[in-house]
Coordinates of C-alpha atoms in Angstrom, one line a residue:
M19 CA -4.3 -22.0 2.5
S20 CA -3.4 -18.3 2.5
L21 CA -4.6 -15.8 -0.1
R22 CA -1.6 -13.6 0.6
P23 CA 1.0 -15.2 -1.8
T24 CA -1.5 -15.0 -4.7
L25 CA -2.2 -11.3 -4.0
D26 CA 1.5 -10.5 -3.6
F27 CA 2.3 -12.2 -6.9
L28 CA -0.5 -10.4 -8.8
L29 CA 0.2 -7.0 -7.2
Y30 CA 4.0 -7.0 -7.5
Q31 CA 5.2 -9.5 -10.0
W32 CA 2.4 -9.2 -12.5
L33 CA 0.9 -5.6 -12.2
G34 CA 4.0 -3.9 -10.9
A35 CA 2.1 -2.0 -8.3
E36 CA 5.3 -0.9 -6.6
S37 CA 6.1 1.3 -9.6
L38 CA 3.1 3.5 -8.8
N39 CA 5.2 5.0 -6.1
Q40 CA 7.0 7.0 -8.8
R41 CA 3.9 9.0 -9.4
A42 CA 3.5 12.2 -7.4
R43 CA 0.2 11.2 -5.8
F44 CA 1.7 8.0 -4.4
A45 CA 5.2 9.3 -3.7
D46 CA 4.9 8.8 0.1
H47 CA 4.3 5.1 -0.3
S48 CA 6.5 2.1 -0.7
R49 CA 6.3 -1.7 -0.8
E50 CA 6.5 -1.5 3.0
T51 CA 3.5 0.7 3.4
F52 CA 1.5 -1.4 0.9
D53 CA 2.4 -4.5 2.8
A54 CA 1.4 -2.9 6.1
V55 CA -2.1 -2.1 4.7
L56 CA -2.4 -5.7 3.5
D57 CA -1.2 -7.0 6.9
T58 CA -3.7 -4.9 8.8
C59 CA -6.7 -5.9 6.6
E60 CA -5.7 -9.5 6.7
R61 CA -5.6 -9.4 10.5
I62 CA -9.0 -7.6 10.9
A63 CA -10.6 -10.0 8.4
R64 CA -9.2 -13.0 10.3
E65 CA -10.2 -11.7 13.7
K66 CA -13.4 -9.7 13.2
Y67 CA -15.0 -11.2 10.1
A68 CA -14.2 -14.8 9.4
P69 CA -15.2 -16.2 12.8
F70 CA -18.7 -14.7 12.5
N71 CA -19.6 -15.6 8.9
R72 CA -22.0 -18.3 10.0
T73 CA -23.3 -16.1 12.8
V74 CA -24.6 -13.4 10.5
D75 CA -26.1 -16.0 8.2
T76 CA -28.1 -17.6 11.0
Q77 CA -28.9 -14.5 13.0
E78 CA -30.7 -12.5 10.2
P79 CA -31.4 -8.8 10.7
H80 CA -34.8 -8.2 12.3
F81 CA -37.0 -5.3 13.2
D82 CA -38.0 -4.9 16.8
G83 CA -40.7 -2.3 16.1
E84 CA -38.3 0.6 16.5
K85 CA -35.0 -0.3 14.9
V86 CA -33.2 -3.0 13.0
I87 CA -31.2 -5.4 15.1
L88 CA -27.9 -6.9 13.8
P89 CA -25.5 -9.2 15.7
Q90 CA -23.0 -7.5 17.9
A91 CA -20.2 -9.0 15.7
T92 CA -21.4 -6.9 12.8
H93 CA -21.0 -3.7 14.9
E94 CA -17.5 -4.7 16.0
A95 CA -16.4 -5.6 12.5
H96 CA -17.7 -2.3 11.1
K97 CA -16.0 -0.4 13.8
A98 CA -12.7 -2.1 13.2
F99 CA -13.0 -1.5 9.4
A100 CA -13.8 2.2 9.8
E101 CA -11.0 2.7 12.3
S102 CA -8.5 1.1 9.9
G103 CA -9.1 4.0 7.5
M104 CA -10.0 1.8 4.6
L105 CA -13.2 3.7 3.8
S106 CA -11.1 6.6 2.7
A107 CA -7.9 4.7 1.7
A108 CA -7.6 6.1 -1.8
Q109 CA -8.8 9.6 -0.9
D110 CA -6.6 12.8 -0.6
Y111 CA -4.8 13.4 2.7
A112 CA -7.0 16.5 3.1
M113 CA -10.1 14.3 3.1
G114 CA -8.6 12.0 5.8
G115 CA -7.4 9.5 3.2
M116 CA -4.1 7.7 2.7
Q117 CA -3.7 8.5 -1.1
L118 CA -3.3 4.8 -1.5
P119 CA -3.4 3.4 -5.0
Y120 CA -6.8 1.9 -5.7
T121 CA -5.0 -1.3 -6.9
V122 CA -3.7 -1.8 -3.3
E123 CA -7.1 -0.8 -1.8
A124 CA -8.9 -3.4 -3.9
A125 CA -6.4 -6.1 -3.0
A126 CA -6.8 -5.3 0.7
N127 CA -10.6 -5.4 0.5
A128 CA -10.4 -8.9 -0.9
F129 CA -9.6 -10.2 2.5
F130 CA -12.9 -8.9 3.9
A131 CA -15.0 -10.3 1.0
M132 CA -13.5 -13.7 1.5
A133 CA -13.8 -13.7 5.3
S134 CA -17.5 -12.6 5.3
V135 CA -19.0 -10.9 2.4
S136 CA -22.3 -10.2 4.1
I137 CA -20.8 -8.4 7.0
G138 CA -19.6 -6.0 4.4
S139 CA -16.7 -3.7 4.1
G140 CA -18.3 -0.4 3.1
M141 CA -18.5 -0.8 -0.6
L142 CA -21.7 1.2 -0.9
T143 CA -20.5 3.8 1.5
T144 CA -17.3 4.4 -0.3
G145 CA -19.0 4.4 -3.7
N146 CA -21.6 6.9 -2.4
A147 CA -19.0 9.2 -1.1
N148 CA -16.8 8.9 -4.3
L149 CA -19.8 9.9 -6.4
L150 CA -20.2 13.0 -4.3
M151 CA -16.5 13.8 -4.7
V152 CA -17.1 13.9 -8.4
H153 CA -20.6 15.4 -8.8
G154 CA -21.4 17.0 -5.5
T155 CA -20.9 20.6 -4.4
D156 CA -18.1 21.6 -1.9
A157 CA -20.7 21.6 0.9
Q158 CA -22.0 18.2 -0.1
K159 CA -18.5 16.8 -0.1
D160 CA -17.7 18.4 3.3
V161 CA -20.9 17.5 5.1
F162 CA -21.8 14.1 3.6
A163 CA -18.8 12.5 1.8
K164 CA -16.3 13.4 4.5
N165 CA -18.4 11.9 7.2
E166 CA -18.9 8.7 5.1
F167 CA -15.2 8.4 4.6
S168 CA -14.7 8.7 8.4
G169 CA -17.2 5.9 9.1
R170 CA -19.5 8.3 11.0
F171 CA -22.2 8.1 8.3
S172 CA -22.9 5.2 5.8
G173 CA -24.3 5.3 2.3
T174 CA -26.7 3.6 0.0
M175 CA -27.8 3.7 -3.6
C176 CA -31.6 3.8 -4.2
L177 CA -32.5 3.0 -7.8
S178 CA -35.0 0.1 -8.1
E179 CA -38.7 0.4 -7.3
P180 CA -41.2 -2.4 -6.7
Q181 CA -43.1 -1.8 -9.9
A182 CA -40.1 -1.1 -12.1
G183 CA -37.3 -3.4 -11.0
S184 CA -34.2 -2.7 -13.2
S185 CA -36.2 -0.6 -15.7
L186 CA -35.2 2.8 -14.5
S187 CA -37.2 4.5 -17.2
D188 CA -40.3 3.5 -15.2
V189 CA -39.3 5.0 -11.8
M190 CA -42.2 6.9 -10.2
T191 CA -40.5 8.5 -7.2
R192 CA -41.1 12.3 -7.7
A193 CA -39.3 15.3 -6.3
V194 CA -40.8 18.8 -6.1
P195 CA -39.2 22.0 -4.9
D196 CA -39.4 22.5 -1.2
G197 CA -40.6 26.1 -0.7
A198 CA -39.9 29.3 -2.6
D199 CA -36.3 29.4 -1.2
F200 CA -35.5 25.8 -2.3
E201 CA -32.5 26.9 -4.3
A202 CA -30.9 28.8 -1.4
D203 CA -30.2 25.9 0.8
P204 CA -26.5 25.6 1.6
L205 CA -26.5 21.9 0.9
G206 CA -28.0 22.3 -2.6
P207 CA -31.4 22.9 -4.1
R208 CA -33.9 21.3 -1.7
Y209 CA -36.7 19.1 -2.8
R210 CA -39.4 16.9 -1.2
L211 CA -39.4 13.3 -2.4
K212 CA -42.3 10.8 -2.4
G213 CA -42.0 7.2 -3.6
N214 CA -40.8 3.7 -2.8
K215 CA -37.4 2.1 -3.3
M216 CA -36.9 -1.7 -3.3
W217 CA -33.8 -4.0 -2.8
I218 CA -31.9 -1.3 -0.9
S219 CA -28.9 -2.9 0.7
A220 CA -27.9 -1.4 4.1
G221 CA -31.0 0.8 3.9
E222 CA -31.7 0.6 7.6
H223 CA -29.4 -0.2 10.6
E224 CA -27.8 1.3 13.7
L225 CA -24.2 0.8 12.6
T226 CA -23.6 4.5 12.0
E227 CA -25.1 7.8 13.2
N228 CA -26.7 8.6 9.9
I229 CA -27.5 6.9 6.5
I230 CA -27.0 8.9 3.4
H231 CA -29.3 7.7 0.6
L232 CA -28.6 8.6 -3.0
V233 CA -32.0 8.5 -4.6
L234 CA -33.1 8.6 -8.2
A235 CA -36.3 10.5 -8.7
K236 CA -38.1 12.6 -11.3
I237 CA -38.8 16.3 -11.2
P238 CA -42.3 16.9 -12.8
G239 CA -42.4 19.1 -15.9
P240 CA -44.4 22.3 -16.1
D241 CA -47.6 20.3 -16.7
G242 CA -47.0 18.5 -13.4
K243 CA -46.4 15.2 -15.2
L244 CA -43.3 13.1 -14.9
I245 CA -41.0 13.1 -17.9
P246 CA -41.1 9.7 -19.6
G247 CA -37.9 7.6 -19.8
T248 CA -34.5 8.2 -18.2
R249 CA -34.3 11.8 -19.4
G250 CA -36.4 13.0 -16.5
I251 CA -34.3 11.3 -13.8
S252 CA -32.4 13.4 -11.2
L253 CA -30.3 12.5 -8.3
F254 CA -30.8 13.5 -4.7
I255 CA -29.0 13.2 -1.3
V256 CA -31.7 12.0 1.2
P257 CA -30.2 11.6 4.7
K258 CA -32.0 9.4 7.3
W259 CA -31.4 12.2 9.7
L260 CA -31.3 15.8 8.6
V261 CA -28.2 17.7 9.6
N262 CA -27.5 20.9 11.4
L263 CA -24.5 23.0 10.2
E264 CA -22.6 25.2 12.5
S265 CA -19.8 27.3 11.1
P266 CA -16.7 27.3 13.4
H267 CA -15.7 30.7 12.2
P268 CA -17.5 33.9 11.2
G269 CA -18.7 33.9 7.6
P270 CA -21.0 32.0 5.3
L271 CA -21.8 28.3 5.7
P272 CA -20.1 26.0 3.3
G273 CA -19.9 26.8 -0.4
G274 CA -16.4 27.6 -1.3
E275 CA -14.0 25.9 1.1
G276 CA -15.5 22.5 1.7
G277 CA -14.2 19.3 0.1
D278 CA -10.6 20.0 0.7
G279 CA -10.6 18.7 4.2
S280 CA -10.8 22.1 5.9
A281 CA -13.1 22.3 8.9
T282 CA -15.6 24.6 7.4
V283 CA -18.6 23.3 9.4
K284 CA -19.5 21.2 12.4
V285 CA -22.2 18.7 11.5
T286 CA -24.7 17.6 14.1
L287 CA -27.8 15.5 13.7
G288 CA -31.2 17.3 13.3
P289 CA -34.7 15.9 13.1
R290 CA -35.6 12.5 11.5
N291 CA -36.2 12.8 7.8
D292 CA -39.3 11.3 6.3
V293 CA -37.7 8.0 5.2
A294 CA -39.3 4.9 6.7
L295 CA -38.5 1.2 6.7
A296 CA -41.4 -0.6 5.0
G297 CA -39.9 -4.1 5.3
L298 CA -36.9 -6.3 5.4
N299 CA -36.3 -8.7 2.5
H300 CA -35.3 -12.2 3.7
K301 CA -32.7 -13.5 1.2
L302 CA -31.1 -16.7 0.1
G303 CA -27.7 -15.3 0.9
W304 CA -25.8 -12.2 2.0
R305 CA -28.1 -12.4 5.1
G306 CA -25.8 -10.3 7.3
T307 CA -26.6 -7.2 5.2
T308 CA -30.0 -5.7 5.6
N309 CA -32.0 -5.5 2.4
T310 CA -34.9 -3.2 2.5
L311 CA -38.0 -1.7 1.0
L312 CA -38.0 2.0 1.9
N313 CA -40.9 4.5 1.8
F314 CA -39.9 8.1 1.1
G315 CA -42.3 10.8 2.1
E316 CA -45.2 8.8 3.3
G317 CA -45.6 11.1 6.3
K318 CA -44.4 8.7 9.1
Y319 CA -41.7 11.2 10.1
P320 CA -43.1 14.6 8.9
V321 CA -40.5 17.4 8.5
N322 CA -41.7 20.8 9.6
G323 CA -45.2 19.4 9.9
K324 CA -45.6 18.0 6.4
A325 CA -45.0 14.8 4.6
G326 CA -42.2 14.4 2.1
A327 CA -38.5 13.3 2.5
V328 CA -36.1 16.2 2.2
G329 CA -33.5 15.7 -0.5
Y330 CA -30.7 17.8 -2.0
L331 CA -30.1 17.8 -5.7
V332 CA -26.8 16.4 -6.9
G333 CA -25.5 17.9 -10.2
K334 CA -28.0 19.3 -12.6
P335 CA -31.7 18.4 -12.9
H336 CA -32.4 15.5 -15.3
E337 CA -28.8 14.3 -15.2
G338 CA -29.2 11.9 -12.3
L339 CA -28.5 8.7 -14.2
R340 CA -25.3 10.1 -15.6
C341 CA -24.1 10.9 -12.1
M342 CA -25.3 7.6 -10.7
F343 CA -23.4 5.6 -13.3
H344 CA -20.3 6.7 -11.4
M345 CA -21.4 4.7 -8.4
M346 CA -23.0 1.9 -10.4
N347 CA -19.8 1.1 -12.2
E348 CA -17.8 1.1 -8.9
A349 CA -20.5 -1.2 -7.4
R350 CA -20.3 -3.5 -10.4
I351 CA -16.6 -4.1 -10.0
G352 CA -17.2 -4.5 -6.3
V353 CA -19.8 -7.2 -6.9
G354 CA -17.4 -9.0 -9.3
T355 CA -14.8 -8.9 -6.5
A356 CA -17.3 -10.2 -4.0
A357 CA -18.2 -13.1 -6.3
T358 CA -14.5 -13.8 -6.9
M359 CA -13.7 -14.0 -3.2
L360 CA -16.7 -16.2 -2.4
G361 CA -15.5 -18.6 -5.1
M362 CA -12.0 -18.4 -3.6
A363 CA -13.3 -19.2 -0.1
G364 CA -15.1 -22.3 -1.5
Y365 CA -12.0 -23.3 -3.4
Y366 CA -9.8 -23.2 -0.3
A367 CA -12.4 -25.0 1.8
S368 CA -12.7 -27.8 -0.8
L369 CA -9.0 -28.0 -1.3
D370 CA -8.5 -28.5 2.4
Y371 CA -11.2 -31.1 2.5
A372 CA -9.8 -33.0 -0.4
K373 CA -6.4 -33.1 1.1
N374 CA -7.7 -34.7 4.3
R375 CA -10.7 -36.8 3.3
P376 CA -9.8 -40.5 2.7
Q377 CA -12.2 -42.3 0.4
G378 CA -11.8 -44.9 -2.4
R379 CA -8.7 -46.5 -3.8
P380 CA -6.6 -45.8 -6.9
L381 CA -7.5 -47.1 -10.3
G382 CA -5.6 -50.2 -11.5
P383 CA -4.8 -53.6 -10.0
D384 CA -3.8 -52.2 -6.6
G385 CA -7.0 -50.4 -6.2
K386 CA -9.0 -53.6 -6.2
D387 CA -7.4 -54.8 -3.0
P388 CA -9.8 -53.9 -0.1
A389 CA -7.0 -54.5 2.3
Q390 CA -5.2 -51.5 1.0
P391 CA -6.0 -48.3 2.9
P392 CA -8.2 -45.7 1.1
I393 CA -6.4 -42.8 -0.5
R394 CA -7.2 -39.1 0.0
I395 CA -9.7 -37.9 -2.5
I396 CA -7.3 -35.3 -3.9
E397 CA -5.5 -38.2 -5.5
H398 CA -8.5 -38.9 -7.7
A399 CA -8.3 -37.4 -11.2
D400 CA -11.9 -36.1 -11.2
I401 CA -11.4 -34.3 -7.8
K402 CA -8.3 -32.7 -9.3
R403 CA -10.4 -31.6 -12.3
M404 CA -12.9 -29.9 -10.1
L405 CA -10.1 -28.2 -8.0
L406 CA -8.3 -27.0 -11.1
A407 CA -11.5 -25.6 -12.5
Q408 CA -12.1 -23.6 -9.3
K409 CA -8.5 -22.4 -9.3
S410 CA -8.7 -21.3 -12.9
Y411 CA -12.0 -19.5 -12.4
C412 CA -11.2 -17.8 -9.1
E413 CA -7.5 -16.8 -9.4
G414 CA -8.3 -15.7 -13.0
A415 CA -11.2 -13.6 -11.8
L416 CA -9.1 -12.1 -9.0
A417 CA -6.4 -11.1 -11.6
L418 CA -9.1 -9.5 -13.8
E419 CA -10.5 -7.4 -10.9
L420 CA -7.1 -6.2 -9.9
Y421 CA -6.3 -5.4 -13.5
C422 CA -9.4 -3.2 -13.6
A423 CA -8.3 -1.6 -10.3
R424 CA -4.9 -0.9 -11.9
L425 CA -6.8 0.8 -14.8
V426 CA -8.5 3.1 -12.3
D427 CA -5.1 4.2 -11.0
E428 CA -4.0 4.8 -14.6
Q429 CA -7.1 6.8 -15.4
R430 CA -6.5 9.0 -12.3
T431 CA -2.7 9.5 -12.5
G432 CA -1.5 8.5 -15.9
D433 CA -0.7 10.9 -18.7
A434 CA -3.5 12.1 -21.0
K435 CA -3.3 9.2 -23.5
A436 CA -2.8 6.5 -20.9
A437 CA -5.7 7.9 -18.8
D438 CA -8.1 7.9 -21.8
D439 CA -7.0 4.4 -22.8
A440 CA -7.7 3.3 -19.2
R441 CA -11.1 4.9 -19.3
L442 CA -12.1 3.1 -22.5
L443 CA -10.8 -0.2 -21.4
L444 CA -12.8 0.1 -18.2
E445 CA -15.9 0.8 -20.2
V446 CA -15.5 -2.4 -22.1
L447 CA -14.3 -4.5 -19.2
T448 CA -16.7 -3.5 -16.5
P449 CA -19.6 -5.7 -17.7
I450 CA -17.1 -8.6 -17.7
A451 CA -15.6 -7.7 -14.4
K452 CA -19.1 -7.8 -12.9
S453 CA -20.7 -10.7 -14.7
W454 CA -18.0 -13.3 -15.4
P455 CA -17.1 -13.9 -11.7
S456 CA -20.8 -13.9 -10.8
E457 CA -21.3 -16.8 -13.2
W458 CA -18.1 -18.8 -13.0
C459 CA -17.1 -18.3 -9.4
L460 CA -20.6 -19.4 -8.6
E461 CA -19.8 -22.5 -10.6
A462 CA -16.7 -22.9 -8.5
N463 CA -18.9 -22.9 -5.4
S464 CA -21.0 -25.6 -6.9
L465 CA -17.9 -27.7 -7.5
A466 CA -16.7 -27.1 -4.0
I467 CA -20.0 -28.6 -2.7
Q468 CA -19.5 -31.5 -5.1
I469 CA -16.1 -32.2 -3.7
H470 CA -17.5 -32.4 -0.2
G471 CA -20.1 -34.9 -1.3
G472 CA -23.1 -35.2 1.0
Y473 CA -21.4 -33.1 3.6
G474 CA -21.3 -30.2 1.1
Y475 CA -25.0 -29.5 1.3
T476 CA -25.2 -29.6 5.1
R477 CA -24.6 -26.6 7.3
D478 CA -21.8 -28.4 9.1
F479 CA -19.5 -27.2 6.3
P480 CA -19.3 -23.6 4.9
V481 CA -19.5 -24.3 1.2
E482 CA -23.3 -24.3 1.0
Q483 CA -23.3 -20.8 2.5
Y484 CA -20.7 -19.6 0.0
W485 CA -22.9 -20.8 -2.9
R486 CA -26.0 -19.2 -1.4
D487 CA -24.2 -15.9 -0.9
N488 CA -22.8 -16.0 -4.4
R489 CA -26.0 -16.8 -6.2
L490 CA -27.2 -13.2 -5.5
N491 CA -24.3 -11.7 -7.6
M492 CA -25.7 -12.6 -11.0
I493 CA -28.6 -10.3 -10.0
H494 CA -26.8 -7.6 -7.9
E495 CA -26.1 -4.3 -9.7
G496 CA -27.6 -5.3 -13.0
T497 CA -28.6 -8.8 -14.0
H498 CA -26.6 -11.0 -16.4
G499 CA -28.9 -10.0 -19.3
I500 CA -28.5 -6.3 -18.6
Q501 CA -24.7 -6.6 -18.5
A502 CA -24.8 -8.5 -21.7
M503 CA -26.9 -6.0 -23.6
D504 CA -24.7 -3.2 -22.2
L505 CA -21.6 -5.0 -23.6
L506 CA -22.9 -5.9 -27.1
G507 CA -25.4 -3.1 -27.4
R508 CA -23.2 -0.2 -26.2
K509 CA -19.7 -0.8 -25.0
V510 CA -18.2 -2.6 -28.0
L511 CA -19.8 0.0 -30.3
M512 CA -19.0 3.2 -28.4
E513 CA -16.7 5.7 -30.0
E514 CA -16.9 3.7 -33.2
G515 CA -15.5 0.6 -31.5
K516 CA -12.4 2.3 -30.2
G517 CA -12.6 0.5 -26.8
L518 CA -12.9 -2.9 -28.4
R519 CA -10.0 -2.2 -30.7
L520 CA -7.9 -1.1 -27.8
L521 CA -8.6 -4.3 -25.8
A522 CA -7.7 -6.3 -28.9
Q523 CA -4.4 -4.5 -29.1
R524 CA -3.7 -5.3 -25.5
I525 CA -4.5 -9.0 -26.0
S526 CA -2.4 -9.1 -29.2
A527 CA 0.5 -7.7 -27.3
T528 CA 0.3 -10.5 -24.8
I529 CA 0.0 -13.0 -27.6
E530 CA 3.2 -11.6 -29.2
R531 CA 5.1 -12.0 -25.9
A532 CA 3.8 -15.5 -25.2
I533 CA 4.4 -16.9 -28.6
Q534 CA 8.1 -16.4 -28.1
L535 CA 8.0 -18.8 -25.1
P536 CA 7.9 -22.5 -25.9
E537 CA 5.7 -23.3 -22.9
L538 CA 3.1 -20.8 -24.1
A539 CA 3.3 -20.7 -27.9
A540 CA 0.4 -23.1 -28.6
H541 CA -1.8 -21.3 -26.1
A542 CA -0.9 -17.9 -27.7
S543 CA -2.0 -19.2 -31.1
A544 CA -5.2 -20.6 -29.7
L545 CA -6.0 -17.2 -28.1
D546 CA -5.3 -15.4 -31.4
K547 CA -7.9 -17.5 -33.1
V548 CA -10.6 -16.9 -30.6
L549 CA -9.8 -13.1 -30.6
H550 CA -10.4 -13.0 -34.3
H551 CA -13.6 -15.0 -33.8
V552 CA -14.9 -12.5 -31.2
G553 CA -14.3 -9.6 -33.7
A554 CA -16.0 -11.5 -36.5
A555 CA -19.0 -12.4 -34.3
T556 CA -19.4 -8.8 -33.2
K557 CA -19.6 -7.6 -36.8
A558 CA -21.9 -10.4 -37.7
A559 CA -24.3 -9.7 -34.8
W560 CA -24.8 -6.2 -36.1
A561 CA -24.8 -7.0 -39.8
T562 CA -28.5 -6.2 -40.2
G563 CA -28.3 -3.2 -38.0
N564 CA -31.4 -4.5 -36.1
P565 CA -31.0 -4.6 -32.3
T566 CA -33.5 -7.5 -32.1
D567 CA -31.2 -9.6 -34.2
A568 CA -28.0 -8.5 -32.6
L569 CA -29.1 -8.7 -28.9
A570 CA -31.1 -11.9 -29.0
N571 CA -28.0 -13.8 -28.0
A572 CA -26.3 -11.1 -26.0
V573 CA -25.6 -13.4 -23.1
P574 CA -23.8 -16.1 -25.2
Y575 CA -21.8 -13.2 -26.7
M576 CA -20.8 -12.0 -23.2
Q577 CA -19.9 -15.6 -22.2
G578 CA -17.7 -16.0 -25.2
F579 CA -16.2 -12.5 -24.8
G580 CA -15.6 -13.0 -21.1
H581 CA -13.9 -16.3 -21.6
T582 CA -11.6 -14.7 -24.2
V583 CA -10.7 -12.0 -21.7
L584 CA -10.0 -14.5 -19.0
A585 CA -7.9 -16.6 -21.4
W586 CA -5.9 -13.4 -22.1
I587 CA -5.5 -12.7 -18.4
W588 CA -4.3 -16.2 -17.7
L589 CA -1.8 -16.0 -20.6
D590 CA -0.4 -12.7 -19.3
V591 CA -0.2 -14.1 -15.8
A592 CA 1.6 -17.2 -17.1
C593 CA 4.2 -14.9 -18.8
A594 CA 4.9 -13.2 -15.5
A595 CA 5.1 -16.6 -13.7
L596 CA 7.7 -17.9 -16.1
K597 CA 9.6 -14.6 -15.8
E598 CA 9.7 -14.9 -12.0
D599 CA 12.6 -16.9 -10.4
A600 CA 11.1 -20.3 -10.4
T601 CA 13.5 -21.5 -7.7
K602 CA 11.6 -19.3 -5.2
S603 CA 8.2 -20.9 -5.8
I604 CA 8.3 -23.9 -8.1
A605 CA 5.0 -25.3 -6.8
A606 CA 3.2 -21.9 -7.2
T607 CA 4.5 -21.4 -10.7
A608 CA 3.4 -25.0 -11.6
G609 CA 0.0 -24.1 -10.1
K610 CA -0.4 -21.0 -12.3
L611 CA 0.7 -22.8 -15.4
G612 CA -1.6 -25.7 -14.6
A613 CA -4.6 -23.4 -14.1
M614 CA -3.8 -21.6 -17.3
Q615 CA -3.5 -24.9 -19.2
Y616 CA -6.8 -26.2 -17.8
F617 CA -8.5 -23.0 -18.9
Y618 CA -7.2 -23.4 -22.5
H619 CA -7.9 -27.1 -22.7
Y620 CA -11.3 -27.3 -21.0
E621 CA -12.8 -23.8 -21.2
L622 CA -11.5 -22.1 -24.4
P623 CA -13.4 -24.6 -26.7
K624 CA -16.7 -23.4 -25.3
I625 CA -16.2 -20.0 -27.0
N626 CA -16.9 -21.2 -30.5
A627 CA -20.3 -22.7 -29.5
W628 CA -21.3 -19.5 -27.7
L629 CA -20.3 -17.3 -30.6
K630 CA -22.0 -19.5 -33.3
V631 CA -25.5 -18.4 -32.3
V632 CA -24.3 -14.8 -32.1
E633 CA -22.8 -14.7 -35.6
T634 CA -25.7 -16.5 -37.2
R635 CA -28.2 -14.2 -35.3
D636 CA -30.0 -17.3 -34.2
L637 CA -33.6 -16.4 -33.2
T638 CA -34.6 -19.8 -31.7
C639 CA -35.3 -18.2 -28.3
A640 CA -36.5 -14.8 -29.5
S641 CA -39.0 -16.1 -32.1
L642 CA -40.7 -18.8 -30.0
P643 CA -44.3 -17.7 -29.3
E644 CA -45.3 -17.4 -25.7
E645 CA -48.0 -20.1 -26.1
A646 CA -45.2 -22.6 -27.0
F647 CA -43.7 -22.5 -23.5

């Protein structure tokens, strides 16, 4: 089964991506250029990624004493991806980009995530470079971001530490000025960093000439002590290899002309920076991507005769977390997309299996005759239930991720009000875009295994690997609990609840359209009821003003909120499906309406149970003493 018809419908019939060509930034594009990008990515994913998904799972990265070894297939896949231009697809022409709408870029990248998520498609590199394009100096853009977009360098994000985990307030990596002239470095104020970073994906490999680490660290105060909490955190560029800058014309090194694509400097590799691999983490899934513990500044690779990793300040001191959130939010949507496509891969595999596996006989008198041949398992009602659940989870999640991508384009190219509305909607939806697919597309993978029966948990079929790969995503880029507290504790309250009200307006607009259609009127009414329930539960959770009361059930709140969002997405998609000429794709339209109906009949009723513990501020879990466990 092909992903392409689903993507085409969501992009063109539902989101109207082709209309983006009317905006100045995308004026050179057309449906033809969008389709050409999708064709290219689909082909590369089919040829360079999918055949090696099992290979990268079984041939894990290993350290030979000098470098990390990856399968040759990973090198070839990375090379093909970089040469496709997709690392810089949405960037300005001057930066080597295509000025492609992010909506189309996100759709194209879905092919790689489904073919082999752990080979990777540069999510961290692109996010790293995009952060520098917003918060970096012209020189940092020209030297680091530009080389990441070209595929010459790759990028990471280094937040967690062994002793702190996700608690960034407790990071201990410190950064001190490197010499009296530290502020005069053309690449930004220069510091020496010492500390350890854990769970760093793609932290060590030989896929690119250089690895650009974005590292959170604290600059000590005047008393030499680290500033407590997140206030003291700053952000630094720490390359694996230091770089030499050679100006191709007389005059100063970069500072005023970089970042616009002009060739202000030639960049060559210098000495090794003091960043050392301390160990590879051996994971349940995503085994094709290295996951590392890195030591910064331990002295293994001294620079100019002394220990300390050289790093260049990004933005202002003590504003590192604000800068890093730019990359973190991109990564969260990227993780949601990865979870979605792993679910989709399992759905397609189990659908194919169900269509071809004969087993059992139909219910009723005819089914009791052993002389009758067995039927294919897709003819059993419970198999259809599990397939329809997967379809509703995965296609719904894909629509959500692409809707978020469309908001990114609106934020970048819309008028002032549309851009601000898009910003607010993204703030509210990002925790859902990350967490909902991570939970429910994982459930889809579990159902895919179930459909395969005993074969599903063997390595002879791919579905067990999809589940293992996907299980990491509820932890990647902020755990489920962190996303839930962000949603209920911050996002729905920010700007006096403006983002939540704006989302409710969008949902209500869909309800108004759908209620006019006989096929959707009952579903529209059901969505209206749960929307009001979410609003009431949000107010009830905060009725005491006590975060302990409100956030004790943040995860059930996020589950109810997320299901409401997905019910809205499905209703909106159903409106578009009915609007499309059904004679072109009767089966596809029936499939979309069936998935929507499944979601409303089987999933929507769960919302009330989740929200009940929220609105009553149930403290069953929070109040149970430790000794009772």
